[in-house]
């Protein structure tokens, strides 16, 4: 049973346009959400996170939106750059003191110059 | 370089064999986490150690075990290997017991033939 789902395995976007990556979750105990970016032959790197008490968090070109009622979050990248081409993983944790992250399968973003 | 070092980068071994994967966490980080990424799967949490003690356990098979040593490096031991154990194994570290803001290593690719 997948508790964190990224239903789009891949996404192609033109350089300069907005990239929107989506993530759905089923566990209502999740209260902290993170996005990681992964390049080939490297480990995932932390990108941005959001607590369930917020509905938006912004960091430069990256914004994460959380819709708790729909159990849905999205990552917006504006403007998209070729260097953003990578696999993006959505992850979630449940409760203070939680030590494990539950990851989605990832979405491969390709930004076309 | 993320500061988390995993060795070896690649490992090819036969079914039924035993292997040891090694992880050196980022300087100052007390927690080490092990994750498995199989083909087309997200990262699956295996186990966490904090300052030498097991802190949390995920979907780790009984054939797998781990430990964290006094110098804080960790080893993941995989025994009686099966073809299905072929995967990328990632180690991550963090400063505290919380599972947030991991720093991942670049992974060990295990191929069982």
Coordinates of C-alpha atoms in Angstrom, one line a residue, chain A residues 19-111:
Chain A
X19 CA 7.0 23.1 -13.7
X20 CA 4.3 21.6 -11.4
X21 CA 5.0 18.3 -9.7
X22 CA 2.2 16.6 -7.8
X23 CA 2.1 14.3 -4.8
X24 CA -0.8 12.6 -3.0
X25 CA -0.8 10.9 0.3
X26 CA -3.2 8.7 2.1
X27 CA -2.0 8.6 5.7
X28 CA -3.7 11.4 7.7
X29 CA -1.0 11.1 10.4
X30 CA 1.6 12.7 8.0
X31 CA 2.3 16.2 9.2
X32 CA 5.5 17.1 7.6
X33 CA 6.3 17.0 3.9
X34 CA 9.5 17.3 2.0
X35 CA 10.8 17.4 -1.6
X36 CA 14.1 15.9 -2.6
X37 CA 15.9 16.2 -5.9
X38 CA 18.1 13.5 -7.3
X39 CA 20.6 13.6 -10.2
X40 CA 21.9 10.4 -11.7
X41 CA 24.7 8.7 -9.7
X42 CA 24.0 11.0 -6.7
X43 CA 22.0 10.6 -3.6
X44 CA 18.8 12.7 -3.1
X45 CA 19.3 16.2 -1.9
X46 CA 16.8 18.1 0.2
X47 CA 15.0 20.8 -1.6
X48 CA 12.1 22.3 0.4
X49 CA 9.7 21.2 3.1
X50 CA 6.4 22.2 4.6
X51 CA 4.7 21.6 7.9
X52 CA 1.0 20.7 8.0
X53 CA 0.2 23.9 9.8
X54 CA 1.1 25.8 6.7
X55 CA -0.4 25.7 3.2
X56 CA 2.5 27.3 1.3
X57 CA 6.3 27.6 1.6
X58 CA 8.5 29.5 -0.7
X59 CA 12.3 29.3 -1.3
X60 CA 13.5 31.2 -4.3
X61 CA 12.2 29.6 -7.5
X62 CA 10.6 26.7 -5.5
X63 CA 7.2 26.8 -3.8
X64 CA 5.4 23.9 -2.2
X65 CA 1.7 24.0 -1.7
X66 CA -0.2 21.8 0.7
X67 CA -3.9 21.0 0.5
X68 CA -4.6 19.0 3.7
X69 CA -8.3 18.4 2.9
X70 CA -7.3 16.8 -0.4
X71 CA -4.2 15.2 1.0
X72 CA -2.3 16.7 -1.9
X73 CA 0.8 18.7 -2.3
X74 CA 2.6 20.2 -5.2
X75 CA 6.0 21.6 -6.0
X76 CA 6.1 24.6 -8.3
X77 CA 9.4 25.6 -10.0
X78 CA 9.3 29.0 -11.7
X79 CA 11.1 29.7 -14.0
X80 CA 12.3 26.2 -14.9
X81 CA 15.9 25.9 -15.9
X82 CA 17.8 23.0 -17.7
X83 CA 19.7 22.4 -14.4
X84 CA 16.4 21.5 -12.8
X85 CA 16.2 18.3 -14.9
X86 CA 16.3 15.5 -12.3
X87 CA 14.1 13.1 -10.4
X88 CA 12.0 14.7 -7.7
X89 CA 10.8 12.7 -4.7
X90 CA 8.0 13.7 -2.4
X91 CA 8.4 12.4 1.1
X92 CA 6.3 12.6 4.3
X93 CA 6.8 12.0 8.0
X94 CA 4.2 11.4 10.8
X95 CA 4.4 13.1 14.1
X96 CA 7.1 14.8 16.2
X97 CA 9.8 12.2 17.0
X98 CA 9.1 10.4 13.8
X99 CA 12.4 9.1 12.4
X100 CA 11.5 7.7 9.0
X101 CA 10.4 9.3 5.8
X102 CA 7.9 7.7 3.4
X103 CA 8.9 8.4 -0.1
X104 CA 7.0 8.4 -3.4
X105 CA 8.4 6.8 -6.5
X106 CA 9.6 10.0 -8.0
X107 CA 8.8 12.1 -11.0
X108 CA 11.5 12.7 -13.7
X109 CA 11.5 16.3 -14.8
X110 CA 13.1 17.2 -18.1
X111 CA 13.5 20.9 -18.8

